[in-house]
Amino acid sequence: MSIEITAVKCIGCGRCCSVCPGSLIRLGTGGKADIPHPERCWGCASCVKECPVQAIAMFLGKDMGGLGGRLTVRRENTLLHWTVTNPDGSAKTITVDSRDSNQY
Ligand code: SF4
Ligand code: SF4
């Protein structure tokens, strides 16, 4: 389980570094986010949700029941748009209103 960071998209805001509970992400060369030990990531998706430019994707391998797709999240006010892009380029998005979560 791991994330992938697309350096050309990263704007160096540092939000992912702040939210990672394992302090696994740092700002590296050129002020871009970097994860030196991706094997330590346990897939909480906090950084994926926090990135404002969708520079971080969760790799959905077999250990996640996936087929090699990528999960990204786009925020729109209280809405979170979760998109899975498959290796063949097809994609599916579900939208969740964060006001509806954690109500139990
Ligand atoms: S998915 Fe969670 S554990 Fe993995 S790098 Fe992102 S914030 Fe850290
Ligand atoms: S949250 Fe996104 S844009 Fe900000 S430093 Fe991390 S990867 Fe780069």
mmCIF file of N, CA, C and O and ligand atoms in Angstrom:
data_model
loop_
_atom_site.group_PDB
_atom_site.id
_atom_site.type_symbol
_atom_site.label_atom_id
_atom_site.label_comp_id
_atom_site.label_asym_id
_atom_site.label_seq_id
_atom_site.Cartn_x
_atom_site.Cartn_y
_atom_site.Cartn_z
ATOM 1 N N MET A 1 0.851 -1.184 0.000
ATOM 2 C CA MET A 1 0.000 0.000 0.000
ATOM 3 C C MET A 1 0.891 1.241 0.000
ATOM 4 O O MET A 1 1.856 1.317 0.737
ATOM 5 N N SER A 2 0.563 2.168 -0.865
ATOM 6 C CA SER A 2 1.396 3.358 -0.897
ATOM 7 C C SER A 2 0.705 4.477 -1.653
ATOM 8 O O SER A 2 -0.294 4.262 -2.334
ATOM 9 N N ILE A 3 1.292 5.652 -1.500
ATOM 10 C CA ILE A 3 0.846 6.792 -2.284
ATOM 11 C C ILE A 3 1.850 7.050 -3.399
ATOM 12 O O ILE A 3 2.986 6.580 -3.354
ATOM 13 N N GLU A 4 1.403 7.822 -4.370
ATOM 14 C CA GLU A 4 2.301 8.320 -5.407
ATOM 15 C C GLU A 4 2.157 9.836 -5.435
ATOM 16 O O GLU A 4 1.035 10.353 -5.418
ATOM 17 N N ILE A 5 3.275 10.531 -5.502
ATOM 18 C CA ILE A 5 3.253 11.993 -5.571
ATOM 19 C C ILE A 5 3.730 12.417 -6.956
ATOM 20 O O ILE A 5 4.810 12.010 -7.399
ATOM 21 N N THR A 6 2.913 13.208 -7.640
ATOM 22 C CA THR A 6 3.290 13.726 -8.960
ATOM 23 C C THR A 6 3.928 15.092 -8.769
ATOM 24 O O THR A 6 3.243 16.094 -8.512
ATOM 25 N N ALA A 7 5.245 15.124 -8.870
ATOM 26 C CA ALA A 7 6.007 16.333 -8.516
ATOM 27 C C ALA A 7 5.596 17.539 -9.357
ATOM 28 O O ALA A 7 5.561 18.669 -8.841
ATOM 29 N N VAL A 8 5.298 17.341 -10.619
ATOM 30 C CA VAL A 8 4.984 18.503 -11.467
ATOM 31 C C VAL A 8 3.682 19.183 -11.039
ATOM 32 O O VAL A 8 3.473 20.356 -11.328
ATOM 33 N N LYS A 9 2.809 18.458 -10.345
ATOM 34 C CA LYS A 9 1.560 19.054 -9.862
ATOM 35 C C LYS A 9 1.738 19.742 -8.512
ATOM 36 O O LYS A 9 0.988 20.642 -8.159
ATOM 37 N N CYS A 10 2.714 19.286 -7.735
ATOM 38 C CA CYS A 10 2.886 19.759 -6.355
ATOM 39 C C CYS A 10 3.254 21.240 -6.323
ATOM 40 O O CYS A 10 4.148 21.685 -7.043
ATOM 41 N N ILE A 11 2.562 21.999 -5.460
ATOM 42 C CA ILE A 11 2.851 23.435 -5.317
ATOM 43 C C ILE A 11 3.606 23.719 -4.010
ATOM 44 O O ILE A 11 3.782 24.878 -3.637
ATOM 45 N N GLY A 12 3.996 22.653 -3.301
ATOM 46 C CA GLY A 12 4.831 22.818 -2.124
ATOM 47 C C GLY A 12 4.155 23.450 -0.922
ATOM 48 O O GLY A 12 4.817 24.071 -0.089
ATOM 49 N N CYS A 13 2.850 23.261 -0.794
ATOM 50 C CA CYS A 13 2.118 23.900 0.306
ATOM 51 C C CYS A 13 2.405 23.254 1.663
ATOM 52 O O CYS A 13 2.190 23.861 2.700
ATOM 53 N N GLY A 14 2.843 22.000 1.665
ATOM 54 C CA GLY A 14 3.196 21.328 2.907
ATOM 55 C C GLY A 14 2.036 20.736 3.686
ATOM 56 O O GLY A 14 2.245 20.177 4.774
ATOM 57 N N ARG A 15 0.829 20.829 3.166
ATOM 58 C CA ARG A 15 -0.313 20.299 3.920
ATOM 59 C C ARG A 15 -0.202 18.794 4.151
ATOM 60 O O ARG A 15 -0.563 18.303 5.222
ATOM 61 N N CYS A 16 0.278 18.081 3.150
ATOM 62 C CA CYS A 16 0.397 16.626 3.298
ATOM 63 C C CYS A 16 1.369 16.277 4.418
ATOM 64 O O CYS A 16 1.142 15.330 5.170
ATOM 65 N N CYS A 17 2.444 17.056 4.541
ATOM 66 C CA CYS A 17 3.433 16.810 5.595
ATOM 67 C C CYS A 17 2.789 16.985 6.966
ATOM 68 O O CYS A 17 3.075 16.239 7.909
ATOM 69 N N SER A 18 1.903 17.972 7.075
ATOM 70 C CA SER A 18 1.287 18.273 8.368
ATOM 71 C C SER A 18 0.293 17.209 8.808
ATOM 72 O O SER A 18 0.163 16.940 10.002
ATOM 73 N N VAL A 19 -0.419 16.610 7.846
ATOM 74 C CA VAL A 19 -1.501 15.689 8.236
ATOM 75 C C VAL A 19 -1.067 14.237 8.322
ATOM 76 O O VAL A 19 -1.784 13.420 8.910
ATOM 77 N N CYS A 20 0.084 13.893 7.766
ATOM 78 C CA CYS A 20 0.473 12.476 7.805
ATOM 79 C C CYS A 20 0.762 12.058 9.240
ATOM 80 O O CYS A 20 1.667 12.594 9.874
ATOM 81 N N PRO A 21 0.029 11.090 9.775
ATOM 82 C CA PRO A 21 0.222 10.690 11.171
ATOM 83 C C PRO A 21 1.562 10.017 11.416
ATOM 84 O O PRO A 21 2.002 9.920 12.565
ATOM 85 N N GLY A 22 2.220 9.576 10.379
ATOM 86 C CA GLY A 22 3.520 8.944 10.552
ATOM 87 C C GLY A 22 4.675 9.838 10.164
ATOM 88 O O GLY A 22 5.823 9.382 10.137
ATOM 89 N N SER A 23 4.386 11.101 9.851
ATOM 90 C CA SER A 23 5.428 12.045 9.412
ATOM 91 C C SER A 23 6.267 11.445 8.284
ATOM 92 O O SER A 23 7.508 11.551 8.291
ATOM 93 N N LEU A 24 5.604 10.848 7.338
ATOM 94 C CA LEU A 24 6.306 10.145 6.266
ATOM 95 C C LEU A 24 6.639 11.032 5.075
ATOM 96 O O LEU A 24 7.457 10.670 4.240
ATOM 97 N N ILE A 25 5.977 12.205 4.990
ATOM 98 C CA ILE A 25 6.168 13.068 3.825
ATOM 99 C C ILE A 25 6.969 14.299 4.242
ATOM 100 O O ILE A 25 6.752 14.864 5.312
ATOM 101 N N ARG A 26 7.853 14.707 3.379
ATOM 102 C CA ARG A 26 8.660 15.913 3.633
ATOM 103 C C ARG A 26 8.699 16.734 2.353
ATOM 104 O O ARG A 26 8.374 16.229 1.271
ATOM 105 N N LEU A 27 9.088 17.993 2.488
ATOM 106 C CA LEU A 27 9.338 18.794 1.302
ATOM 107 C C LEU A 27 10.800 18.610 0.937
ATOM 108 O O LEU A 27 11.697 18.917 1.724
ATOM 109 N N GLY A 28 11.027 18.065 -0.236
ATOM 110 C CA GLY A 28 12.381 17.743 -0.651
ATOM 111 C C GLY A 28 12.905 18.691 -1.708
ATOM 112 O O GLY A 28 12.672 19.911 -1.665
ATOM 113 N N THR A 29 13.565 18.142 -2.689
ATOM 114 C CA THR A 29 14.208 18.915 -3.746
ATOM 115 C C THR A 29 13.224 19.868 -4.421
ATOM 116 O O THR A 29 12.147 19.463 -4.849
ATOM 117 N N GLY A 30 13.601 21.134 -4.462
ATOM 118 C CA GLY A 30 12.771 22.121 -5.134
ATOM 119 C C GLY A 30 11.481 22.432 -4.403
ATOM 120 O O GLY A 30 10.550 22.995 -4.984
ATOM 121 N N GLY A 31 11.399 22.048 -3.115
ATOM 122 C CA GLY A 31 10.197 22.336 -2.336
ATOM 123 C C GLY A 31 9.017 21.459 -2.691
ATOM 124 O O GLY A 31 7.872 21.777 -2.367
ATOM 125 N N LYS A 32 9.286 20.335 -3.332
ATOM 126 C CA LYS A 32 8.230 19.402 -3.709
ATOM 127 C C LYS A 32 8.093 18.302 -2.659
ATOM 128 O O LYS A 32 9.084 17.874 -2.053
ATOM 129 N N ALA A 33 6.861 17.842 -2.462
ATOM 130 C CA ALA A 33 6.619 16.773 -1.499
ATOM 131 C C ALA A 33 7.301 15.489 -1.954
ATOM 132 O O ALA A 33 7.342 15.166 -3.143
ATOM 133 N N ASP A 34 7.790 14.757 -0.954
ATOM 134 C CA ASP A 34 8.516 13.519 -1.234
ATOM 135 C C ASP A 34 8.229 12.536 -0.093
ATOM 136 O O ASP A 34 8.071 12.951 1.057
ATOM 137 N N ILE A 35 8.147 11.257 -0.421
ATOM 138 C CA ILE A 35 7.955 10.235 0.610
ATOM 139 C C ILE A 35 9.118 9.248 0.487
ATOM 140 O O ILE A 35 9.119 8.353 -0.363
ATOM 141 N N PRO A 36 10.148 9.430 1.330
ATOM 142 C CA PRO A 36 11.368 8.627 1.197
ATOM 143 C C PRO A 36 11.142 7.130 1.418
ATOM 144 O O PRO A 36 11.854 6.311 0.850
ATOM 145 N N HIS A 37 10.153 6.784 2.263
ATOM 146 C CA HIS A 37 9.903 5.368 2.569
ATOM 147 C C HIS A 37 8.432 5.041 2.331
ATOM 148 O O HIS A 37 7.659 4.877 3.287
ATOM 149 N N PRO A 38 8.039 4.922 1.080
ATOM 150 C CA PRO A 38 6.628 4.680 0.778
ATOM 151 C C PRO A 38 6.115 3.360 1.347
ATOM 152 O O PRO A 38 4.912 3.211 1.582
ATOM 153 N N GLU A 39 7.012 2.429 1.604
ATOM 154 C CA GLU A 39 6.590 1.139 2.152
ATOM 155 C C GLU A 39 6.045 1.268 3.573
ATOM 156 O O GLU A 39 5.384 0.361 4.070
ATOM 157 N N ARG A 40 6.305 2.400 4.228
ATOM 158 C CA ARG A 40 5.805 2.603 5.595
ATOM 159 C C ARG A 40 4.395 3.194 5.619
ATOM 160 O O ARG A 40 3.773 3.309 6.678
ATOM 161 N N CYS A 41 3.898 3.622 4.480
ATOM 162 C CA CYS A 41 2.550 4.204 4.392
ATOM 163 C C CYS A 41 1.508 3.131 4.675
ATOM 164 O O CYS A 41 1.569 2.038 4.120
ATOM 165 N N TRP A 42 0.538 3.436 5.541
ATOM 166 C CA TRP A 42 -0.519 2.465 5.831
ATOM 167 C C TRP A 42 -1.863 2.867 5.211
ATOM 168 O O TRP A 42 -2.895 2.315 5.540
ATOM 169 N N GLY A 43 -1.826 3.834 4.333
ATOM 170 C CA GLY A 43 -2.993 4.099 3.499
ATOM 171 C C GLY A 43 -4.157 4.781 4.175
ATOM 172 O O GLY A 43 -5.314 4.542 3.816
ATOM 173 N N CYS A 44 -3.883 5.689 5.092
ATOM 174 C CA CYS A 44 -4.985 6.365 5.783
ATOM 175 C C CYS A 44 -5.702 7.366 4.878
ATOM 176 O O CYS A 44 -6.815 7.792 5.172
ATOM 177 N N ALA A 45 -5.043 7.791 3.807
ATOM 178 C CA ALA A 45 -5.604 8.709 2.798
ATOM 179 C C ALA A 45 -5.708 10.163 3.266
ATOM 180 O O ALA A 45 -6.258 10.987 2.555
ATOM 181 N N SER A 46 -5.175 10.476 4.439
ATOM 182 C CA SER A 46 -5.239 11.864 4.912
ATOM 183 C C SER A 46 -4.558 12.821 3.940
ATOM 184 O O SER A 46 -5.087 13.882 3.617
ATOM 185 N N CYS A 47 -3.391 12.454 3.466
ATOM 186 C CA CYS A 47 -2.663 13.344 2.547
ATOM 187 C C CYS A 47 -3.392 13.459 1.214
ATOM 188 O O CYS A 47 -3.404 14.527 0.597
ATOM 189 N N VAL A 48 -3.997 12.371 0.785
ATOM 190 C CA VAL A 48 -4.727 12.374 -0.491
ATOM 191 C C VAL A 48 -5.890 13.355 -0.424
ATOM 192 O O VAL A 48 -6.150 14.112 -1.361
ATOM 193 N N LYS A 49 -6.583 13.373 0.720
ATOM 194 C CA LYS A 49 -7.725 14.280 0.905
ATOM 195 C C LYS A 49 -7.281 15.724 1.066
ATOM 196 O O LYS A 49 -7.993 16.643 0.697
ATOM 197 N N GLU A 50 -6.094 15.925 1.628
ATOM 198 C CA GLU A 50 -5.654 17.283 1.970
ATOM 199 C C GLU A 50 -5.027 18.030 0.796
ATOM 200 O O GLU A 50 -5.071 19.264 0.750
ATOM 201 N N CYS A 51 -4.450 17.312 -0.147
ATOM 202 C CA CYS A 51 -3.734 17.972 -1.252
ATOM 203 C C CYS A 51 -4.709 18.792 -2.101
ATOM 204 O O CYS A 51 -5.674 18.254 -2.640
ATOM 205 N N PRO A 52 -4.448 20.094 -2.255
ATOM 206 C CA PRO A 52 -5.394 20.954 -2.972
ATOM 207 C C PRO A 52 -5.322 20.828 -4.490
ATOM 208 O O PRO A 52 -6.173 21.374 -5.188
ATOM 209 N N VAL A 53 -4.296 20.132 -4.983
ATOM 210 C CA VAL A 53 -4.127 20.070 -6.443
ATOM 211 C C VAL A 53 -4.090 18.630 -6.978
ATOM 212 O O VAL A 53 -3.658 18.387 -8.100
ATOM 213 N N GLN A 54 -4.532 17.694 -6.149
ATOM 214 C CA GLN A 54 -4.577 16.268 -6.533
ATOM 215 C C GLN A 54 -3.214 15.760 -7.027
ATOM 216 O O GLN A 54 -3.132 15.017 -8.010
ATOM 217 N N ALA A 55 -2.170 16.185 -6.315
ATOM 218 C CA ALA A 55 -0.832 15.718 -6.670
ATOM 219 C C ALA A 55 -0.523 14.368 -6.031
ATOM 220 O O ALA A 55 0.477 13.740 -6.375
ATOM 221 N N ILE A 56 -1.379 13.942 -5.094
ATOM 222 C CA ILE A 56 -1.138 12.671 -4.405
ATOM 223 C C ILE A 56 -2.245 11.696 -4.772
ATOM 224 O O ILE A 56 -3.431 12.030 -4.713
ATOM 225 N N ALA A 57 -1.835 10.503 -5.139
ATOM 226 C CA ALA A 57 -2.791 9.443 -5.455
ATOM 227 C C ALA A 57 -2.468 8.218 -4.607
ATOM 228 O O ALA A 57 -1.301 7.966 -4.279
ATOM 229 N N MET A 58 -3.509 7.487 -4.240
ATOM 230 C CA MET A 58 -3.327 6.212 -3.544
ATOM 231 C C MET A 58 -3.301 5.108 -4.589
ATOM 232 O O MET A 58 -4.208 5.022 -5.426
ATOM 233 N N PHE A 59 -2.248 4.309 -4.550
ATOM 234 C CA PHE A 59 -2.146 3.196 -5.489
ATOM 235 C C PHE A 59 -3.012 2.056 -4.976
ATOM 236 O O PHE A 59 -2.866 1.612 -3.839
ATOM 237 N N LEU A 60 -3.915 1.579 -5.822
ATOM 238 C CA LEU A 60 -4.856 0.527 -5.425
ATOM 239 C C LEU A 60 -4.399 -0.803 -6.011
ATOM 240 O O LEU A 60 -4.875 -1.256 -7.048
ATOM 241 N N GLY A 61 -3.461 -1.422 -5.328
ATOM 242 C CA GLY A 61 -2.955 -2.722 -5.768
ATOM 243 C C GLY A 61 -3.831 -3.849 -5.246
ATOM 244 O O GLY A 61 -4.893 -3.628 -4.662
ATOM 245 N N LYS A 62 -3.363 -5.072 -5.430
ATOM 246 C CA LYS A 62 -4.162 -6.232 -5.024
ATOM 247 C C LYS A 62 -4.395 -6.272 -3.522
ATOM 248 O O LYS A 62 -5.399 -6.794 -3.058
ATOM 249 N N ASP A 63 -3.449 -5.719 -2.754
ATOM 250 C CA ASP A 63 -3.620 -5.718 -1.301
ATOM 251 C C ASP A 63 -4.795 -4.845 -0.883
ATOM 252 O O ASP A 63 -5.302 -4.964 0.227
ATOM 253 N N MET A 64 -5.225 -3.956 -1.786
ATOM 254 C CA MET A 64 -6.371 -3.088 -1.513
ATOM 255 C C MET A 64 -7.612 -3.550 -2.270
ATOM 256 O O MET A 64 -8.622 -2.846 -2.318
ATOM 257 N N GLY A 65 -7.526 -4.742 -2.868
ATOM 258 C CA GLY A 65 -8.648 -5.220 -3.662
ATOM 259 C C GLY A 65 -8.776 -4.501 -4.979
ATOM 260 O O GLY A 65 -9.814 -4.557 -5.646
ATOM 261 N N GLY A 66 -7.713 -3.811 -5.381
ATOM 262 C CA GLY A 66 -7.743 -3.038 -6.616
ATOM 263 C C GLY A 66 -6.972 -3.717 -7.732
ATOM 264 O O GLY A 66 -6.368 -4.772 -7.552
ATOM 265 N N LEU A 67 -6.986 -3.088 -8.884
ATOM 266 C CA LEU A 67 -6.358 -3.661 -10.069
ATOM 267 C C LEU A 67 -5.233 -2.770 -10.595
ATOM 268 O O LEU A 67 -4.914 -2.793 -11.765
ATOM 269 N N GLY A 68 -4.678 -1.985 -9.716
ATOM 270 C CA GLY A 68 -3.599 -1.103 -10.146
ATOM 271 C C GLY A 68 -4.068 0.298 -10.474
ATOM 272 O O GLY A 68 -3.341 1.052 -11.119
ATOM 273 N N GLY A 69 -5.254 0.648 -10.052
ATOM 274 C CA GLY A 69 -5.775 1.987 -10.293
ATOM 275 C C GLY A 69 -5.237 2.984 -9.289
ATOM 276 O O GLY A 69 -4.456 2.644 -8.392
ATOM 277 N N ARG A 70 -5.633 4.237 -9.467
ATOM 278 C CA ARG A 70 -5.217 5.315 -8.569
ATOM 279 C C ARG A 70 -6.441 6.024 -8.017
ATOM 280 O O ARG A 70 -7.379 6.311 -8.763
ATOM 281 N N LEU A 71 -6.389 6.320 -6.718
ATOM 282 C CA LEU A 71 -7.466 7.051 -6.058
ATOM 283 C C LEU A 71 -7.005 8.469 -5.776
ATOM 284 O O LEU A 71 -5.952 8.683 -5.170
ATOM 285 N N THR A 72 -7.793 9.441 -6.209
ATOM 286 C CA THR A 72 -7.518 10.840 -5.880
ATOM 287 C C THR A 72 -8.793 11.459 -5.312
ATOM 288 O O THR A 72 -9.898 10.931 -5.502
ATOM 289 N N VAL A 73 -8.615 12.567 -4.600
ATOM 290 C CA VAL A 73 -9.755 13.242 -3.973
ATOM 291 C C VAL A 73 -9.698 14.728 -4.305
ATOM 292 O O VAL A 73 -8.645 15.355 -4.188
ATOM 293 N N ARG A 74 -10.830 15.263 -4.725
ATOM 294 C CA ARG A 74 -10.924 16.705 -4.965
ATOM 295 C C ARG A 74 -11.954 17.294 -4.022
ATOM 296 O O ARG A 74 -13.073 16.786 -3.916
ATOM 297 N N ARG A 75 -11.537 18.351 -3.309
ATOM 298 C CA ARG A 75 -12.439 19.038 -2.380
ATOM 299 C C ARG A 75 -13.195 20.147 -3.084
ATOM 300 O O ARG A 75 -12.641 20.881 -3.903
ATOM 301 N N GLU A 76 -14.452 20.294 -2.710
ATOM 302 C CA GLU A 76 -15.264 21.401 -3.208
ATOM 303 C C GLU A 76 -16.165 21.825 -2.043
ATOM 304 O O GLU A 76 -17.194 21.206 -1.813
ATOM 305 N N ASN A 77 -15.706 22.832 -1.290
ATOM 306 C CA ASN A 77 -16.383 23.234 -0.051
ATOM 307 C C ASN A 77 -16.485 22.020 0.874
ATOM 308 O O ASN A 77 -15.469 21.467 1.239
ATOM 309 N N THR A 78 -17.689 21.588 1.225
ATOM 310 C CA THR A 78 -17.809 20.442 2.129
ATOM 311 C C THR A 78 -17.831 19.113 1.377
ATOM 312 O O THR A 78 -17.877 18.052 2.006
ATOM 313 N N LEU A 79 -17.802 19.169 0.049
ATOM 314 C CA LEU A 79 -17.888 17.931 -0.731
ATOM 315 C C LEU A 79 -16.506 17.354 -1.001
ATOM 316 O O LEU A 79 -15.547 18.083 -1.271
ATOM 317 N N LEU A 80 -16.432 16.033 -0.943
ATOM 318 C CA LEU A 80 -15.221 15.316 -1.326
ATOM 319 C C LEU A 80 -15.575 14.433 -2.515
ATOM 320 O O LEU A 80 -16.451 13.568 -2.427
ATOM 321 N N HIS A 81 -14.908 14.673 -3.634
ATOM 322 C CA HIS A 81 -15.116 13.872 -4.837
ATOM 323 C C HIS A 81 -13.991 12.834 -4.908
ATOM 324 O O HIS A 81 -12.832 13.187 -5.144
ATOM 325 N N TRP A 82 -14.351 11.573 -4.697
ATOM 326 C CA TRP A 82 -13.377 10.477 -4.696
ATOM 327 C C TRP A 82 -13.391 9.829 -6.080
ATOM 328 O O TRP A 82 -14.437 9.321 -6.507
ATOM 329 N N THR A 83 -12.240 9.839 -6.746
ATOM 330 C CA THR A 83 -12.171 9.285 -8.103
ATOM 331 C C THR A 83 -11.156 8.149 -8.164
ATOM 332 O O THR A 83 -10.012 8.301 -7.732
ATOM 333 N N VAL A 84 -11.605 7.022 -8.707
ATOM 334 C CA VAL A 84 -10.702 5.905 -8.998
ATOM 335 C C VAL A 84 -10.486 5.874 -10.505
ATOM 336 O O VAL A 84 -11.453 5.783 -11.271
ATOM 337 N N THR A 85 -9.224 5.997 -10.900
ATOM 338 C CA THR A 85 -8.862 5.917 -12.314
ATOM 339 C C THR A 85 -8.176 4.581 -12.551
ATOM 340 O O THR A 85 -7.169 4.261 -11.917
ATOM 341 N N ASN A 86 -8.739 3.789 -13.445
ATOM 342 C CA ASN A 86 -8.219 2.450 -13.720
ATOM 343 C C ASN A 86 -7.057 2.513 -14.704
ATOM 344 O O ASN A 86 -6.881 3.519 -15.415
ATOM 345 N N PRO A 87 -6.262 1.443 -14.764
ATOM 346 C CA PRO A 87 -5.120 1.438 -15.690
ATOM 347 C C PRO A 87 -5.521 1.670 -17.146
ATOM 348 O O PRO A 87 -4.722 2.188 -17.929
ATOM 349 N N ASP A 88 -6.753 1.314 -17.511
ATOM 350 C CA ASP A 88 -7.174 1.521 -18.908
ATOM 351 C C ASP A 88 -7.692 2.939 -19.154
ATOM 352 O O ASP A 88 -8.158 3.264 -20.251
ATOM 353 N N GLY A 89 -7.622 3.800 -18.124
ATOM 354 C CA GLY A 89 -8.033 5.194 -18.274
ATOM 355 C C GLY A 89 -9.478 5.464 -17.885
ATOM 356 O O GLY A 89 -9.867 6.632 -17.757
ATOM 357 N N SER A 90 -10.273 4.425 -17.722
ATOM 358 C CA SER A 90 -11.649 4.634 -17.282
ATOM 359 C C SER A 90 -11.646 5.097 -15.830
ATOM 360 O O SER A 90 -10.718 4.795 -15.069
ATOM 361 N N ALA A 91 -12.684 5.839 -15.460
ATOM 362 C CA ALA A 91 -12.704 6.410 -14.112
ATOM 363 C C ALA A 91 -14.116 6.422 -13.561
ATOM 364 O O ALA A 91 -15.100 6.480 -14.303
ATOM 365 N N LYS A 92 -14.194 6.370 -12.239
ATOM 366 C CA LYS A 92 -15.478 6.451 -11.561
ATOM 367 C C LYS A 92 -15.330 7.369 -10.356
ATOM 368 O O LYS A 92 -14.342 7.273 -9.628
ATOM 369 N N THR A 93 -16.299 8.249 -10.167
ATOM 370 C CA THR A 93 -16.240 9.208 -9.061
ATOM 371 C C THR A 93 -17.465 9.066 -8.185
ATOM 372 O O THR A 93 -18.593 8.926 -8.680
ATOM 373 N N ILE A 94 -17.249 9.070 -6.872
ATOM 374 C CA ILE A 94 -18.356 9.180 -5.932
ATOM 375 C C ILE A 94 -18.136 10.445 -5.111
ATOM 376 O O ILE A 94 -16.991 10.831 -4.852
ATOM 377 N N THR A 95 -19.224 11.093 -4.730
ATOM 378 C CA THR A 95 -19.145 12.332 -3.967
ATOM 379 C C THR A 95 -19.764 12.136 -2.593
ATOM 380 O O THR A 95 -20.861 11.587 -2.471
ATOM 381 N N VAL A 96 -19.039 12.580 -1.584
ATOM 382 C CA VAL A 96 -19.491 12.465 -0.200
ATOM 383 C C VAL A 96 -19.470 13.855 0.422
ATOM 384 O O VAL A 96 -18.497 14.597 0.268
ATOM 385 N N ASP A 97 -20.557 14.207 1.096
ATOM 386 C CA ASP A 97 -20.600 15.470 1.824
ATOM 387 C C ASP A 97 -20.023 15.236 3.215
ATOM 388 O O ASP A 97 -20.564 14.428 3.982
ATOM 389 N N SER A 98 -18.941 15.921 3.546
ATOM 390 C CA SER A 98 -18.276 15.681 4.829
ATOM 391 C C SER A 98 -19.182 16.023 6.009
ATOM 392 O O SER A 98 -18.952 15.553 7.122
ATOM 393 N N ARG A 99 -20.239 16.811 5.786
ATOM 394 C CA ARG A 99 -21.172 17.108 6.883
ATOM 395 C C ARG A 99 -21.989 15.895 7.264
ATOM 396 O O ARG A 99 -22.571 15.835 8.349
ATOM 397 N N ASP A 100 -22.031 14.901 6.365
ATOM 398 C CA ASP A 100 -22.822 13.698 6.633
ATOM 399 C C ASP A 100 -22.004 12.602 7.291
ATOM 400 O O ASP A 100 -22.528 11.536 7.609
ATOM 401 N N SER A 101 -20.704 12.817 7.450
ATOM 402 C CA SER A 101 -19.873 11.769 8.012
ATOM 403 C C SER A 101 -19.681 11.991 9.507
ATOM 404 O O SER A 101 -19.934 13.064 10.042
ATOM 405 N N ASN A 102 -19.228 10.954 10.165
ATOM 406 C CA ASN A 102 -18.943 10.987 11.602
ATOM 407 C C ASN A 102 -20.137 11.440 12.423
ATOM 408 O O ASN A 102 -20.008 12.209 13.366
ATOM 409 N N GLN A 103 -21.321 10.947 12.078
ATOM 410 C CA GLN A 103 -22.505 11.343 12.813
ATOM 411 C C GLN A 103 -22.991 10.277 13.777
ATOM 412 O O GLN A 103 -24.095 10.360 14.295
ATOM 413 N N TYR A 104 -22.179 9.265 13.963
ATOM 414 C CA TYR A 104 -22.575 8.213 14.896
ATOM 415 C C TYR A 104 -21.818 8.368 16.206
ATOM 416 O O TYR A 104 -20.910 9.162 16.299
HETATM 417 S S1 SF4 B 1 -1.776 7.809 3.209
HETATM 418 FE FE1 SF4 B 1 -1.671 8.386 5.400
HETATM 419 S S2 SF4 B 1 0.110 7.246 6.176
HETATM 420 FE FE2 SF4 B 1 0.262 7.221 3.944
HETATM 421 S S3 SF4 B 1 1.587 8.979 3.464
HETATM 422 FE FE3 SF4 B 1 -0.550 9.685 3.328
HETATM 423 S S4 SF4 B 1 -1.029 10.542 5.343
HETATM 424 FE FE4 SF4 B 1 0.834 9.298 5.552
HETATM 425 S S1 SF4 B 2 -0.434 18.774 -0.217
HETATM 426 FE FE1 SF4 B 2 -0.117 18.427 -2.441
HETATM 427 S S2 SF4 B 2 0.596 20.389 -3.228
HETATM 428 FE FE2 SF4 B 2 0.829 20.473 -0.999
HETATM 429 S S3 SF4 B 2 2.964 19.815 -0.638
HETATM 430 FE FE3 SF4 B 2 1.648 17.995 -0.487
HETATM 431 S S4 SF4 B 2 1.684 17.098 -2.567
HETATM 432 FE FE4 SF4 B 2 2.426 19.190 -2.745
#
